[in-house]
PDB file of C-alpha atoms in Angstrom:
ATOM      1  CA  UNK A 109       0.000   0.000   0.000  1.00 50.00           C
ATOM      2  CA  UNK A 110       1.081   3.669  -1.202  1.00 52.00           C
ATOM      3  CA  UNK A 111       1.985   5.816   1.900  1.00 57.00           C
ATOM      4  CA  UNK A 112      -0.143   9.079   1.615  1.00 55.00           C
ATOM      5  CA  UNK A 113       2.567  11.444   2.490  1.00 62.00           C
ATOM      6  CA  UNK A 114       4.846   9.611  -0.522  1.00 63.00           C
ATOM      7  CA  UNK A 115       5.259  12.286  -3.679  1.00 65.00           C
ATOM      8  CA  UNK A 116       4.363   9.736  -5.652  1.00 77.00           C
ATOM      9  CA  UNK A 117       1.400   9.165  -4.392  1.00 85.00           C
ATOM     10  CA  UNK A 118      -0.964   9.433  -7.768  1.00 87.00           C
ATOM     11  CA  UNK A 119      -4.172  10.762  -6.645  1.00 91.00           C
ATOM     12  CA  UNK A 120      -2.391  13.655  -4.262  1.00 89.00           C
ATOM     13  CA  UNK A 121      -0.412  14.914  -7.742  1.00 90.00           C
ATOM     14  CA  UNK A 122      -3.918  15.403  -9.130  1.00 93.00           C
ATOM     15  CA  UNK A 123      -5.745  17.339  -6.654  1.00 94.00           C
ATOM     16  CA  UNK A 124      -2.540  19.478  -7.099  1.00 92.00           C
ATOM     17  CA  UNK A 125      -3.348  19.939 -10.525  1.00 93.00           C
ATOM     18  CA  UNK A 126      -6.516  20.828 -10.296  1.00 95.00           C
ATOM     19  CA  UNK A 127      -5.569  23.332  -7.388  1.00 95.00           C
ATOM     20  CA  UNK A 128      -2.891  24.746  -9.799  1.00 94.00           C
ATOM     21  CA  UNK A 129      -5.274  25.428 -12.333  1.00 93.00           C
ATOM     22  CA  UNK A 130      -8.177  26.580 -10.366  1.00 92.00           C
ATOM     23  CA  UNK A 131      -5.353  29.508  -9.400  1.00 90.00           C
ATOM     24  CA  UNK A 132      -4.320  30.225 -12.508  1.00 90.00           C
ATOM     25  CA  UNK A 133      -8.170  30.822 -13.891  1.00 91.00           C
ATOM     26  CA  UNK A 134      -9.381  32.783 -10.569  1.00 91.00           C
ATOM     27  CA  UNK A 135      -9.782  36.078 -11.075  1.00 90.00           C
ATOM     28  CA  UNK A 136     -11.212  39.021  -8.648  1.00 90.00           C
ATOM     29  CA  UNK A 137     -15.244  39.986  -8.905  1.00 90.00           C
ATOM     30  CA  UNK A 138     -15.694  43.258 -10.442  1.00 93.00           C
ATOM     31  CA  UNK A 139     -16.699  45.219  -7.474  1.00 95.00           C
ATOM     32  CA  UNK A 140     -20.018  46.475  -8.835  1.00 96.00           C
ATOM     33  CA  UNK A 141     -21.128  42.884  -8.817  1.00 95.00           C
ATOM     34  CA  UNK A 142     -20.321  42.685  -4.919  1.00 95.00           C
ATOM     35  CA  UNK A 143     -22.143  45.980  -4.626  1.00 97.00           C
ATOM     36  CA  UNK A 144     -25.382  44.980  -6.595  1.00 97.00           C
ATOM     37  CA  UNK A 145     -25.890  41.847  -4.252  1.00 97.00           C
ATOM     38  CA  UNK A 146     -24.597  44.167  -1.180  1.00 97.00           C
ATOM     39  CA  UNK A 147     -27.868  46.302  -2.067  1.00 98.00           C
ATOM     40  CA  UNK A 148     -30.200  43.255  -2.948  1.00 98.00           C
ATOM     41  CA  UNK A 149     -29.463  41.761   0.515  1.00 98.00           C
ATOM     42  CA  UNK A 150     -30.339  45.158   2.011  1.00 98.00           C
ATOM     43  CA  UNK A 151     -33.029  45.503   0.474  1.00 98.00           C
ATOM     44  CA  UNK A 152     -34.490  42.212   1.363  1.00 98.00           C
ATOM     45  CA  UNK A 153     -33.409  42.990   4.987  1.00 98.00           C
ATOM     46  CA  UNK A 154     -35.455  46.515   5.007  1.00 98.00           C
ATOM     47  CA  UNK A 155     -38.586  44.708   3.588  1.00 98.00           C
ATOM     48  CA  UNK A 156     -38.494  41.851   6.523  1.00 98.00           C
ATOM     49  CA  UNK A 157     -38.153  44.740   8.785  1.00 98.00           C
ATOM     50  CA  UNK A 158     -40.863  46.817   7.614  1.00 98.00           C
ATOM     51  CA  UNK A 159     -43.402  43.935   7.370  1.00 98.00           C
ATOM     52  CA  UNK A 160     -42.394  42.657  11.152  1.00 98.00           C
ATOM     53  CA  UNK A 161     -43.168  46.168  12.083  1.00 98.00           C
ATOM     54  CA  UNK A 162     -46.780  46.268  10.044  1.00 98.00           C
ATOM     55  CA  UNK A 163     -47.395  43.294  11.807  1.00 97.00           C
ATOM     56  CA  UNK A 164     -46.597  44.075  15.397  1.00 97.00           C
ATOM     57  CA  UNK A 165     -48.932  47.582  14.950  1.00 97.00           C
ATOM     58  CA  UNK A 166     -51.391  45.711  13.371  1.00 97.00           C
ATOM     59  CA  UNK A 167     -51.604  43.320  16.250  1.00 96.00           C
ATOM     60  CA  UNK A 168     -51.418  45.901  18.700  1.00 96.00           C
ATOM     61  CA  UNK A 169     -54.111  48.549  17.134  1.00 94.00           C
ATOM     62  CA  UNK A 170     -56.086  45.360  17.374  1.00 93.00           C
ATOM     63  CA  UNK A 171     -55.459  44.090  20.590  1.00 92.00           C
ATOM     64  CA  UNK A 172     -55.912  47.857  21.856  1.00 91.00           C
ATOM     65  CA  UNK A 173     -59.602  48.279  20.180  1.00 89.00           C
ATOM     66  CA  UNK A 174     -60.523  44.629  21.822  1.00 87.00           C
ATOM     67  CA  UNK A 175     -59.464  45.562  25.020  1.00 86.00           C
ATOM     68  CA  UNK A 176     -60.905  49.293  25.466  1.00 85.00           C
ATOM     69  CA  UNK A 177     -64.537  48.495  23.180  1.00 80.00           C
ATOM     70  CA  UNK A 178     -67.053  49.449  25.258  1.00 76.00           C
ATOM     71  CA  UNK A 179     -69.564  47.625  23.169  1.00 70.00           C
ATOM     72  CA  UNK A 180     -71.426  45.147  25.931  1.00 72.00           C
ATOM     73  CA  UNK A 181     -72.066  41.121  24.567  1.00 74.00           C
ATOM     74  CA  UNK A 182     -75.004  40.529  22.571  1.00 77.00           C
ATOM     75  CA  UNK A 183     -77.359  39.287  24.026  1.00 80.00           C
ATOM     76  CA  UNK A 184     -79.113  36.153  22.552  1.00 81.00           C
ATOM     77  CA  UNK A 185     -82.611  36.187  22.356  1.00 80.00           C
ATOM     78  CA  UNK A 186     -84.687  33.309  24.093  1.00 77.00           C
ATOM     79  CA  UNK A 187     -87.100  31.157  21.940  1.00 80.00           C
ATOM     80  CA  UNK A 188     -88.331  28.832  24.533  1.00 69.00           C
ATOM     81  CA  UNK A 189     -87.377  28.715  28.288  1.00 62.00           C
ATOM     82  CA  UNK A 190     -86.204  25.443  29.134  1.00 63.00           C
ATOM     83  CA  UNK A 191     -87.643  26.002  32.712  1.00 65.00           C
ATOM     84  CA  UNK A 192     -91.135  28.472  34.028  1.00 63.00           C
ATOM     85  CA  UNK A 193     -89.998  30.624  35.989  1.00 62.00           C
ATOM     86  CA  UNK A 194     -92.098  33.185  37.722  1.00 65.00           C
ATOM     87  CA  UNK A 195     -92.445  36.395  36.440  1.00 67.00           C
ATOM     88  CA  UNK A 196     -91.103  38.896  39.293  1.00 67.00           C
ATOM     89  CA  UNK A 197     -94.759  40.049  40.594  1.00 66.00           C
ATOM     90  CA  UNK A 198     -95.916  37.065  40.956  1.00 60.00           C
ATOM     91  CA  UNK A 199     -95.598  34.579  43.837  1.00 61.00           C
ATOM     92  CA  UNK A 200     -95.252  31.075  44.046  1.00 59.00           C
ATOM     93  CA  UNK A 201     -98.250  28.401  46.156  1.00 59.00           C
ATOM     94  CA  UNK A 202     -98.544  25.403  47.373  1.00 57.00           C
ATOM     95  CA  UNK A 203     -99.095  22.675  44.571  1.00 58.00           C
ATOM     96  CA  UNK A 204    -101.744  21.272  47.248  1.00 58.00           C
ATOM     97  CA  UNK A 205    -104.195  24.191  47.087  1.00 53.00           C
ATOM     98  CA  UNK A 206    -107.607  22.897  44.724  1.00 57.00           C
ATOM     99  CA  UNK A 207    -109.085  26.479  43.847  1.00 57.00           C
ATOM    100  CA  UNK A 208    -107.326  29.454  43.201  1.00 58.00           C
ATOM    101  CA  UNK A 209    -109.030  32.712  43.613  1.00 60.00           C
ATOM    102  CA  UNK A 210    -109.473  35.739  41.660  1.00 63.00           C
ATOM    103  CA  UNK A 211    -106.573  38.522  41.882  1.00 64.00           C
ATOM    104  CA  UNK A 212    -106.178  41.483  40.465  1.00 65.00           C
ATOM    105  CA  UNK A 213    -105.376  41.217  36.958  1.00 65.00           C
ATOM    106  CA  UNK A 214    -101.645  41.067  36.033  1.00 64.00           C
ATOM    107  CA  UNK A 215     -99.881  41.968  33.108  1.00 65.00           C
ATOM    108  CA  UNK A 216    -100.248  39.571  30.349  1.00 61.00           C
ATOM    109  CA  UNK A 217    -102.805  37.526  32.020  1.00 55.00           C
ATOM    110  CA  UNK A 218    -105.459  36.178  29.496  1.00 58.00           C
ATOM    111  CA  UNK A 219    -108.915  35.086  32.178  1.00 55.00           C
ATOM    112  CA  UNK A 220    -108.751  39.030  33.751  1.00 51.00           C
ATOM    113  CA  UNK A 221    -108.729  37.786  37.407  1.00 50.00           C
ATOM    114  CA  UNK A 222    -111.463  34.632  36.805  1.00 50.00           C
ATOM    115  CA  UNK A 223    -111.106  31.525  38.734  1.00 50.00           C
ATOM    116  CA  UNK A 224    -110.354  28.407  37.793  1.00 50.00           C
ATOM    117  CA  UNK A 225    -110.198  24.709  39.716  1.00 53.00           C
ATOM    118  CA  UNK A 226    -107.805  22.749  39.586  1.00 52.00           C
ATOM    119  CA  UNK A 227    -107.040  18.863  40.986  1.00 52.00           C
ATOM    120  CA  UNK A 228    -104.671  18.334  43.350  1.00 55.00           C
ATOM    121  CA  UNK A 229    -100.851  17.966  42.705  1.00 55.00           C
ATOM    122  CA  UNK A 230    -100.451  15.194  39.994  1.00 52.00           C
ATOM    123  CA  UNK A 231    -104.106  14.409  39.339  1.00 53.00           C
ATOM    124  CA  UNK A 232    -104.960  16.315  36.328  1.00 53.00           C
ATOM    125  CA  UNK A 233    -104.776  19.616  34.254  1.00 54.00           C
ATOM    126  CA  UNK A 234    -105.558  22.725  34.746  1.00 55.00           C
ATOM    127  CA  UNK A 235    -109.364  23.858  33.178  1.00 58.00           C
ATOM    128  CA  UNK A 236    -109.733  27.471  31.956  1.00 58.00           C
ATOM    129  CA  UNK A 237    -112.970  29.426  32.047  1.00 58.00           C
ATOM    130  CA  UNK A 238    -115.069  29.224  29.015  1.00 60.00           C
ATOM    131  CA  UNK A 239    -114.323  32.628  26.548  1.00 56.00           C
ATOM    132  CA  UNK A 240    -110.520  32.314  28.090  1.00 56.00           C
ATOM    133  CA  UNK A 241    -107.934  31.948  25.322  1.00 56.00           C
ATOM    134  CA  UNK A 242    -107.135  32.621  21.979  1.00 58.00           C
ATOM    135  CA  UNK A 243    -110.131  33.539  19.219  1.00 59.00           C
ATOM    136  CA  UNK A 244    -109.861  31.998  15.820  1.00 60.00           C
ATOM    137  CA  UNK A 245    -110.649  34.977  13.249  1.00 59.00           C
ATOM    138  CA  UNK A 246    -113.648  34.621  11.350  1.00 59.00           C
ATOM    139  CA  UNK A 247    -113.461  33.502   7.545  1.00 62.00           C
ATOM    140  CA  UNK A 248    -112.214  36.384   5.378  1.00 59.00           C
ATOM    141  CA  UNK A 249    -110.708  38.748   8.142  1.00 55.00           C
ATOM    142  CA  UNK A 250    -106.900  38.969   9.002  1.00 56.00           C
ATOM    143  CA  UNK A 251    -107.649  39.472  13.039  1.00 58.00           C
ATOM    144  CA  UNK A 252    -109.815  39.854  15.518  1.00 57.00           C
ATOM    145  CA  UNK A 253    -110.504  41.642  18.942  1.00 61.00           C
ATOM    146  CA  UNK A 254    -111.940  39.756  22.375  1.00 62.00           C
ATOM    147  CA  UNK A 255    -115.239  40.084  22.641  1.00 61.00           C
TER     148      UNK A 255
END
C-alpha cells in the first residue's frame, strides 16, 4: 500500500493539478457585482423589517380596540325557556291548594282575574274558564278583537 505522504502518491499529484489550475483561472469579482448583491441583501433585509413592524402595529391597534370596546355582549334572544320561571310580581303556592281565587289582573294575564279549579298535585290539568284563550278569526278577516 502507497503511503499518503509519498510524492508519488498518484491521486495527491492530481488534486494538485486541479488546485494549480483553479489559481491560474481565478480572477477578482468586479466590485459592482459585490455591490449589486450588497444592495439586494439590504433591500431584502429593510422589507423583513418593515413587514415585522406592520405586523406588530397591526396586532397591537387590534389588541388595543378589543381591550378598550365598550360595546357590551349581545345578548341572545330566548325562543323557549327550558324552565317556568315566575315572572317577578308574581308569587309562588302550594301545589296542594284545589281552587285558586281571583286577583287582580296582572300583566299579560289572558282570564282578567277569573277563577279556575284545579285537581290536586299530579291528578290532572288545569281547566280554563269558558271565553278564556285565543279567538280563531272569522273567515275572510286577518284578526280579531276579544269580545
Amino acid at each position: 500500500m502507497l503511503d499518503p505522504q509519498d510524492p508519488q502518491d498518484p491521486l495527491r499529484e492530481m488534486f494538485r493539478q486541479a488546485a494549480a489550475s483553479g489559481q491560474a483561472r481565478a480572477r477578482a469579482v468586479p466590485v459592482a457585482r459585490i455591490t449589486e448583491r450588497a444592495r439586494r441583501a439590504h433591500r431584502r433585509r429593510v422589507a423583513l423589517v418593515a413587514g415585522a413592524a406592520c405586523l406588530v402595529l397591526a396586532g397591537g391597534g387590534v389588541t388595543a380596540a378589543t381591550l378598550l370596546s365598550d360595546a357590551p355582549t349581545p345578548v341572545v334572544p330566548a325562543v323557549s325557556p327550558s324552565v317556568d320561571l315566575p315572572s317577578p310580581g308574581e308569587t309562588t303556592r302550594a301545589p296542594s291548594s284545589t281552587t285558586t281565587e281571583p286577583g287582580p289582573p296582572t300583566p299579560g294575564s289572558t282570564n282578567g282575574g277569573a277563577s279556575a279549579t284545579t285537581q290536586p298535585a299530579g291528578q290532572g290539568t288545569t281547566t280554563q274558564p269558558a271565553g278564556a284563550g285565543t279567538t280563531t278569526p272569522p273567515a275572510g278577516r286577518g284578526t280579531t278583537t276579544p269580545p
